[in-house]
JSON list of C-alpha atoms in Angstrom, two decimals:
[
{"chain": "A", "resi": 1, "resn": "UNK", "atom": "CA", "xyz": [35.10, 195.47, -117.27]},
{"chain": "A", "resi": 2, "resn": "UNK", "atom": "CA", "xyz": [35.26, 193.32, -114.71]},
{"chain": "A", "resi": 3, "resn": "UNK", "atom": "CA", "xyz": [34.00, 194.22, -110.85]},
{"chain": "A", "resi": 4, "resn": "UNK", "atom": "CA", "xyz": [34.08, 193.59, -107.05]},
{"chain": "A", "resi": 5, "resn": "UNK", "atom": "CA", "xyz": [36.08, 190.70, -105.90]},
{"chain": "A", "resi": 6, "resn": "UNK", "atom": "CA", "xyz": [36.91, 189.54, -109.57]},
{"chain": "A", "resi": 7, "resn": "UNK", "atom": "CA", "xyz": [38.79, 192.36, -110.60]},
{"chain": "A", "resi": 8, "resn": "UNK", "atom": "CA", "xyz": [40.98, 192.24, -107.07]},
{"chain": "A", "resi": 9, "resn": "UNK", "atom": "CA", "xyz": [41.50, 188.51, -107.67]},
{"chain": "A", "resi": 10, "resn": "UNK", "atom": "CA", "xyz": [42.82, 189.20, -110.91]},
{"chain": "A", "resi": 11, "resn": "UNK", "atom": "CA", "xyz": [44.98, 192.25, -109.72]},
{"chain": "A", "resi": 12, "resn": "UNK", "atom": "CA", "xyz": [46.91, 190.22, -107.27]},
{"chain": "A", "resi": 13, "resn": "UNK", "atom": "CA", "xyz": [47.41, 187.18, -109.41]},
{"chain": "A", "resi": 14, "resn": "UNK", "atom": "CA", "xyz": [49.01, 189.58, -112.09]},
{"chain": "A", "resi": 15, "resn": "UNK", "atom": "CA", "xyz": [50.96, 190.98, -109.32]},
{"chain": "A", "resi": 16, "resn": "UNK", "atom": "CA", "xyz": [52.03, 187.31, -107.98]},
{"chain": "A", "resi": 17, "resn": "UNK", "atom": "CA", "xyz": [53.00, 186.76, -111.20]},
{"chain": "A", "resi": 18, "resn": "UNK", "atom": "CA", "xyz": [55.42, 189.51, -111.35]},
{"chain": "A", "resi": 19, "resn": "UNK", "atom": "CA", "xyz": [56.85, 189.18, -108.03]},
{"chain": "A", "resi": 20, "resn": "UNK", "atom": "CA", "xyz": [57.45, 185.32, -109.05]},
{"chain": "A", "resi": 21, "resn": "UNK", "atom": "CA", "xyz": [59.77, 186.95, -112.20]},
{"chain": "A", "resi": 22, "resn": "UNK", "atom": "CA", "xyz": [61.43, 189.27, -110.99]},
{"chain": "A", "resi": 23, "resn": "UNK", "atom": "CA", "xyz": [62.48, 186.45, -107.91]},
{"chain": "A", "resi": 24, "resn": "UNK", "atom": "CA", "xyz": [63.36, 184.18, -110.38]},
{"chain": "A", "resi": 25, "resn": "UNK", "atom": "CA", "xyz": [66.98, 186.05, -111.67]},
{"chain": "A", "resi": 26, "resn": "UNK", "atom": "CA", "xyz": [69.31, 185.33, -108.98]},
{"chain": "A", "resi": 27, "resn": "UNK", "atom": "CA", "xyz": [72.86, 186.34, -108.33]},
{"chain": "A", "resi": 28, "resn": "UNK", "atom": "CA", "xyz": [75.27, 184.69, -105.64]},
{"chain": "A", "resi": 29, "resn": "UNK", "atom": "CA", "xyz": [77.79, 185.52, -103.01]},
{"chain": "A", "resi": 30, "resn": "UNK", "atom": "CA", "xyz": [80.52, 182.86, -102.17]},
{"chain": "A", "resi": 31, "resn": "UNK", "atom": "CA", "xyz": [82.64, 183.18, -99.00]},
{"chain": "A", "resi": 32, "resn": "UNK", "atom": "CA", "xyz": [85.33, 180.78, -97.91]},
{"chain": "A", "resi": 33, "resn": "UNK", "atom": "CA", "xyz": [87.03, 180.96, -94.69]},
{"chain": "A", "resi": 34, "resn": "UNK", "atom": "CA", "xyz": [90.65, 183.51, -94.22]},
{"chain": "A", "resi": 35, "resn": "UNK", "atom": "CA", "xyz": [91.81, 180.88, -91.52]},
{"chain": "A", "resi": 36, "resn": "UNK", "atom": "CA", "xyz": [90.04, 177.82, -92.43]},
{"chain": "A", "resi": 37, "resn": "UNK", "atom": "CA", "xyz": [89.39, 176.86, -96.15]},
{"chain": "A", "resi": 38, "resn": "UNK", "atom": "CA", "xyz": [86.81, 174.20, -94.98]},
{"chain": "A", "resi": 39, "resn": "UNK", "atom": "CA", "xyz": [84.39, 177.31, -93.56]},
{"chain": "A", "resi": 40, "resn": "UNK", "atom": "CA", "xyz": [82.10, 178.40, -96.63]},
{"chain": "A", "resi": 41, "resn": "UNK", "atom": "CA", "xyz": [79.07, 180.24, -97.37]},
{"chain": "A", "resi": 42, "resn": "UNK", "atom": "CA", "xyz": [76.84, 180.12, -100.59]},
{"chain": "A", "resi": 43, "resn": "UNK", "atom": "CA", "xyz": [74.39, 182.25, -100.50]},
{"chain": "A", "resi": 44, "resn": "UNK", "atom": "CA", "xyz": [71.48, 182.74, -103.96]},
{"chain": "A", "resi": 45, "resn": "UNK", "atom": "CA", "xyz": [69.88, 185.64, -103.93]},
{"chain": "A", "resi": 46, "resn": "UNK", "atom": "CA", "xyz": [66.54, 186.80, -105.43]},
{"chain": "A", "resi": 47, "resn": "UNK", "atom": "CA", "xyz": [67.00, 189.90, -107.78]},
{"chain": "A", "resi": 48, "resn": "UNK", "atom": "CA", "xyz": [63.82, 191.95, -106.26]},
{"chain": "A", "resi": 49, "resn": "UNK", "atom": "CA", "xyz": [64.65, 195.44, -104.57]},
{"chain": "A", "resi": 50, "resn": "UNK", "atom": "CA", "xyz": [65.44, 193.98, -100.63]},
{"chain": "A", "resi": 51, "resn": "UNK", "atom": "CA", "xyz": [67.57, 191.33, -100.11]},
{"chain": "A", "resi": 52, "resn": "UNK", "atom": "CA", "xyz": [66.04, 187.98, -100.30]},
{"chain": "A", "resi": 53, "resn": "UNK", "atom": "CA", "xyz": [68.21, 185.06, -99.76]},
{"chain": "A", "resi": 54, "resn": "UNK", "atom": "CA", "xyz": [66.59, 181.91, -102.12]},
{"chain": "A", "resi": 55, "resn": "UNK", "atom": "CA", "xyz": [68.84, 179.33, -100.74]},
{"chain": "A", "resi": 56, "resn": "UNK", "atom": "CA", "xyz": [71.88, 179.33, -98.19]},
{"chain": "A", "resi": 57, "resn": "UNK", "atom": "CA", "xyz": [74.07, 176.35, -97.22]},
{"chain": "A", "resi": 58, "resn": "UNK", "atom": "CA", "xyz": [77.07, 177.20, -94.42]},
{"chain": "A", "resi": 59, "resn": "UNK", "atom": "CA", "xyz": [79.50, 175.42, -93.06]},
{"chain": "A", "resi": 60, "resn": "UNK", "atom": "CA", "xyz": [82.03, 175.68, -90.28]},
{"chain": "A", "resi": 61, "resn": "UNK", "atom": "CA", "xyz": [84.19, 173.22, -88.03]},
{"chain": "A", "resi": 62, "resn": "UNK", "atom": "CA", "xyz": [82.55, 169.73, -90.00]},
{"chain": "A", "resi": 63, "resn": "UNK", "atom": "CA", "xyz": [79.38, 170.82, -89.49]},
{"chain": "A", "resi": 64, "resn": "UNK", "atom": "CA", "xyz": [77.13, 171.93, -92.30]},
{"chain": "A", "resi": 65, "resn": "UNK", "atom": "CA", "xyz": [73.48, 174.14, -92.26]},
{"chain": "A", "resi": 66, "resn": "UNK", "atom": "CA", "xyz": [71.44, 174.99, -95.15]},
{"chain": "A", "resi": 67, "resn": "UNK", "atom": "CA", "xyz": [68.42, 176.46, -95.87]},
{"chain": "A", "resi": 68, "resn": "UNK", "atom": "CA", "xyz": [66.89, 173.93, -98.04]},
{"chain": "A", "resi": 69, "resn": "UNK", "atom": "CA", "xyz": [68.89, 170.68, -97.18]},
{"chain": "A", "resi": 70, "resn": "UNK", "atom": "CA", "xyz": [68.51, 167.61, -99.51]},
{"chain": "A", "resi": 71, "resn": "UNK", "atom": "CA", "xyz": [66.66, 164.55, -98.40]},
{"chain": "A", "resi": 72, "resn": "UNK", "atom": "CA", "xyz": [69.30, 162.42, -97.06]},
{"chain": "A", "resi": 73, "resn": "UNK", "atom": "CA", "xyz": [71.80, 164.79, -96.31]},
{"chain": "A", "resi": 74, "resn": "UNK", "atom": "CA", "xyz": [73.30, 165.70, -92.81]},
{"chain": "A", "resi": 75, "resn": "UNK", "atom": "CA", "xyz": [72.68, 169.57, -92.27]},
{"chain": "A", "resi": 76, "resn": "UNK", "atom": "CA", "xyz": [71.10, 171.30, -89.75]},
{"chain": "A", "resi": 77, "resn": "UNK", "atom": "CA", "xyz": [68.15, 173.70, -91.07]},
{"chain": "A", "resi": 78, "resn": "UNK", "atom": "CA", "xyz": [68.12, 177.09, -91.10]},
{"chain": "A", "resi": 79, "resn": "UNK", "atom": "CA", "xyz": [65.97, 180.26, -92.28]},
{"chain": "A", "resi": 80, "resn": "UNK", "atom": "CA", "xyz": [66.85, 183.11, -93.68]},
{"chain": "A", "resi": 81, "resn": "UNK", "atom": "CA", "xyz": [65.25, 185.54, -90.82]},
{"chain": "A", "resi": 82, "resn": "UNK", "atom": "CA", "xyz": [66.41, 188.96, -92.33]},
{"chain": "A", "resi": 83, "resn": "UNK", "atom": "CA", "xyz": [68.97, 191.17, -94.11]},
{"chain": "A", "resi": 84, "resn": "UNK", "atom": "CA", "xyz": [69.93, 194.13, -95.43]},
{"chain": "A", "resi": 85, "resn": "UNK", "atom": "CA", "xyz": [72.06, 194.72, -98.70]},
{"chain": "A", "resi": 86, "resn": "UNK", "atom": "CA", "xyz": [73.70, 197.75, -100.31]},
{"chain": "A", "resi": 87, "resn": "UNK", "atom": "CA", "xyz": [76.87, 198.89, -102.63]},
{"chain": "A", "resi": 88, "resn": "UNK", "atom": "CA", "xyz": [78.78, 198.84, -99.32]},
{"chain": "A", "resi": 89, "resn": "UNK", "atom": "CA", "xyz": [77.32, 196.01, -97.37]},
{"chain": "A", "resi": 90, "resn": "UNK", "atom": "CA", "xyz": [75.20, 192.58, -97.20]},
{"chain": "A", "resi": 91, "resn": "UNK", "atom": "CA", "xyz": [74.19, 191.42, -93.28]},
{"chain": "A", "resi": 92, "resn": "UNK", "atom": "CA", "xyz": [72.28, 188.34, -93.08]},
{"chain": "A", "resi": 93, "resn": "UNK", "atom": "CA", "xyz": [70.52, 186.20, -90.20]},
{"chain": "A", "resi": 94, "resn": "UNK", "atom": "CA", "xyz": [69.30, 182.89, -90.41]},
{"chain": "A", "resi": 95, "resn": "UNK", "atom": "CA", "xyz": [67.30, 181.21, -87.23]},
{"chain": "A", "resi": 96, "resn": "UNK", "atom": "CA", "xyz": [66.23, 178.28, -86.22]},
{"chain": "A", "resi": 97, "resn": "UNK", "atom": "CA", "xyz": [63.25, 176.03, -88.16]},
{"chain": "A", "resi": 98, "resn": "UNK", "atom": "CA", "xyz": [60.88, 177.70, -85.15]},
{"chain": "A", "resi": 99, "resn": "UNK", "atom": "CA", "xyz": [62.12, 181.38, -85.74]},
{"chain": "A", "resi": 100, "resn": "UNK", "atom": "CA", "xyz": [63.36, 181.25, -81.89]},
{"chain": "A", "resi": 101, "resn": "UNK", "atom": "CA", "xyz": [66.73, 182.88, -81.97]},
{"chain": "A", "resi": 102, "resn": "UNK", "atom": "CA", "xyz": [69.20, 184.32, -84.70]},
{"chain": "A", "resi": 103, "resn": "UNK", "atom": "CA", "xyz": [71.60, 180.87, -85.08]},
{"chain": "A", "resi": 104, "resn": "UNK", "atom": "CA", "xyz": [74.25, 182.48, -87.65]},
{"chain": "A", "resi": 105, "resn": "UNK", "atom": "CA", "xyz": [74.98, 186.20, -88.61]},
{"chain": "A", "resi": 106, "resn": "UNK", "atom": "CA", "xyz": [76.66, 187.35, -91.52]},
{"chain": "A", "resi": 107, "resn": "UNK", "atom": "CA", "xyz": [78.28, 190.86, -91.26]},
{"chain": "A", "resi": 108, "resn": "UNK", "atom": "CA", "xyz": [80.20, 191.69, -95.46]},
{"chain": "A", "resi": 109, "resn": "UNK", "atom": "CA", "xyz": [81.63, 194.87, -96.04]},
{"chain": "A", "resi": 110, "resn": "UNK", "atom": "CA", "xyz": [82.33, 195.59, -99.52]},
{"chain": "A", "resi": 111, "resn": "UNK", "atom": "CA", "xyz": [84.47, 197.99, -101.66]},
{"chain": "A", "resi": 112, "resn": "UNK", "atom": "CA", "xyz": [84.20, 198.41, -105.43]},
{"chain": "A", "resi": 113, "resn": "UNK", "atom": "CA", "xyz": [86.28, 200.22, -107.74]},
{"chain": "A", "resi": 114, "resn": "UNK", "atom": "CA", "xyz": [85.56, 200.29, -111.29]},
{"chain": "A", "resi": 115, "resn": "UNK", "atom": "CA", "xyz": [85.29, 196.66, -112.30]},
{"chain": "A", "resi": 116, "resn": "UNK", "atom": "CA", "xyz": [87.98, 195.77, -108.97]},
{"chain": "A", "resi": 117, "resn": "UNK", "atom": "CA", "xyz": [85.95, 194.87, -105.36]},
{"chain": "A", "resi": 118, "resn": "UNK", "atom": "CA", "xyz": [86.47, 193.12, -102.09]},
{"chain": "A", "resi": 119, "resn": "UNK", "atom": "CA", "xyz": [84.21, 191.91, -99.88]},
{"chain": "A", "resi": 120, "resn": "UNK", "atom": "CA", "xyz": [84.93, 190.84, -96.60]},
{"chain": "A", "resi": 121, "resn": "UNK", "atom": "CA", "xyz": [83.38, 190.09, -93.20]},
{"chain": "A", "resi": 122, "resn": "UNK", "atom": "CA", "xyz": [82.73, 187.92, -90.50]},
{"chain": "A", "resi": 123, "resn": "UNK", "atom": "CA", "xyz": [80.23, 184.60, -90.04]},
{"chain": "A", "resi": 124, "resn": "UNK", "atom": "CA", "xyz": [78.92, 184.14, -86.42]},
{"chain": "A", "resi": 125, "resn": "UNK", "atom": "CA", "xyz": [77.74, 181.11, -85.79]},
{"chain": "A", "resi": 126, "resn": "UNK", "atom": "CA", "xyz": [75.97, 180.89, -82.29]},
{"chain": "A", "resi": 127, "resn": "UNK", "atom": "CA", "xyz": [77.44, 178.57, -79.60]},
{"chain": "A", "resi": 128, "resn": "UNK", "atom": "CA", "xyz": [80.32, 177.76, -82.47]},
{"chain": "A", "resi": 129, "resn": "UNK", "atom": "CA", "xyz": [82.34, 180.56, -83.21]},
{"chain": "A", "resi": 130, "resn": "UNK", "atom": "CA", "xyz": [83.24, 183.75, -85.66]},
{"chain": "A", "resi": 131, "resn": "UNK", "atom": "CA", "xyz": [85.05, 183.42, -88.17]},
{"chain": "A", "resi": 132, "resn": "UNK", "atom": "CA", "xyz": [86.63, 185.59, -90.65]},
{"chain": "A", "resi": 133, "resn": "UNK", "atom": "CA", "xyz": [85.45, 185.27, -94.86]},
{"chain": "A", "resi": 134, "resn": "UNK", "atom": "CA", "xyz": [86.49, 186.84, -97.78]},
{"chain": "A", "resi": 135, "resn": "UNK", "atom": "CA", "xyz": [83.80, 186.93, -100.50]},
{"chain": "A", "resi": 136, "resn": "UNK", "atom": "CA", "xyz": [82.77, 186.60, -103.76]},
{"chain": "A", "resi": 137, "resn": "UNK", "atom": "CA", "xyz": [79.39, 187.99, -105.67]},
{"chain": "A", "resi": 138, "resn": "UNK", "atom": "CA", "xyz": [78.74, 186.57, -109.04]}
]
């Protein structure tokens, strides 16, 4: 049996390991714009028991922001700051690359019936404007 520092090494690799699985089975929400079909959101989210988003690209008015933008591409960066997710809702924040203010908020309220939903909400984007989505989660 393995002792001391050994042991707790090997405990928290084993439970790295795990976390890395269970992250690894993602589901995703798509939201397009009520007013404006050219505002989206595409958010990939981890399967783990909080919400955690994996990757996040938004875009309203031309202008685009993502959470992991490719090399070349013209998007402002963002961060998934925090969230909260339930049956009934999913609220999301992304900041700025140096975690200095909350940049875009997204508020979903969400119904479900048998196998028949709706999700809904608003996107706040700061110094841009609000706009209204409906959603998807697949």
């Amino acid at each position: 049996m393995m002792a001391g520092p050994g042991r707790l090494l090997c405990a928290t690799a084993l439970a790295t390991l795990g976390l890395t699985g269970a992250a690894s089975a993602t589901a995703s929400v798509a939201c397009t714009g009520v007013d404006d079909p050219g505002t989206s959101v595409l958010l990939t989210l981890g399967r783990v028991p909080v919400l955690a988003v994996v990757n996040a690209v938004i875009e309203a008015d031309g202008t685009v922001y993502a959470t992991n933008p490719p090399e070349g591409e013209d998007a402002e960066t963002i961060l998934f700051g925090q969230g909260y997710t339930s049956s009934e809702r999913l609220w999301a924040d992304f900041t700025d690359p140096n975690v200095e203010e909350i940049l875009i908020t997204l508020r979903l309220e969400r119904a479900f019936e048998d196998k028949a939903g709706a999700e809904a909400g608003i996107l706040r984007i700061a110094g841009q404007g609000a706009y209204a989505v409906t959603c998807e989660t697949g």
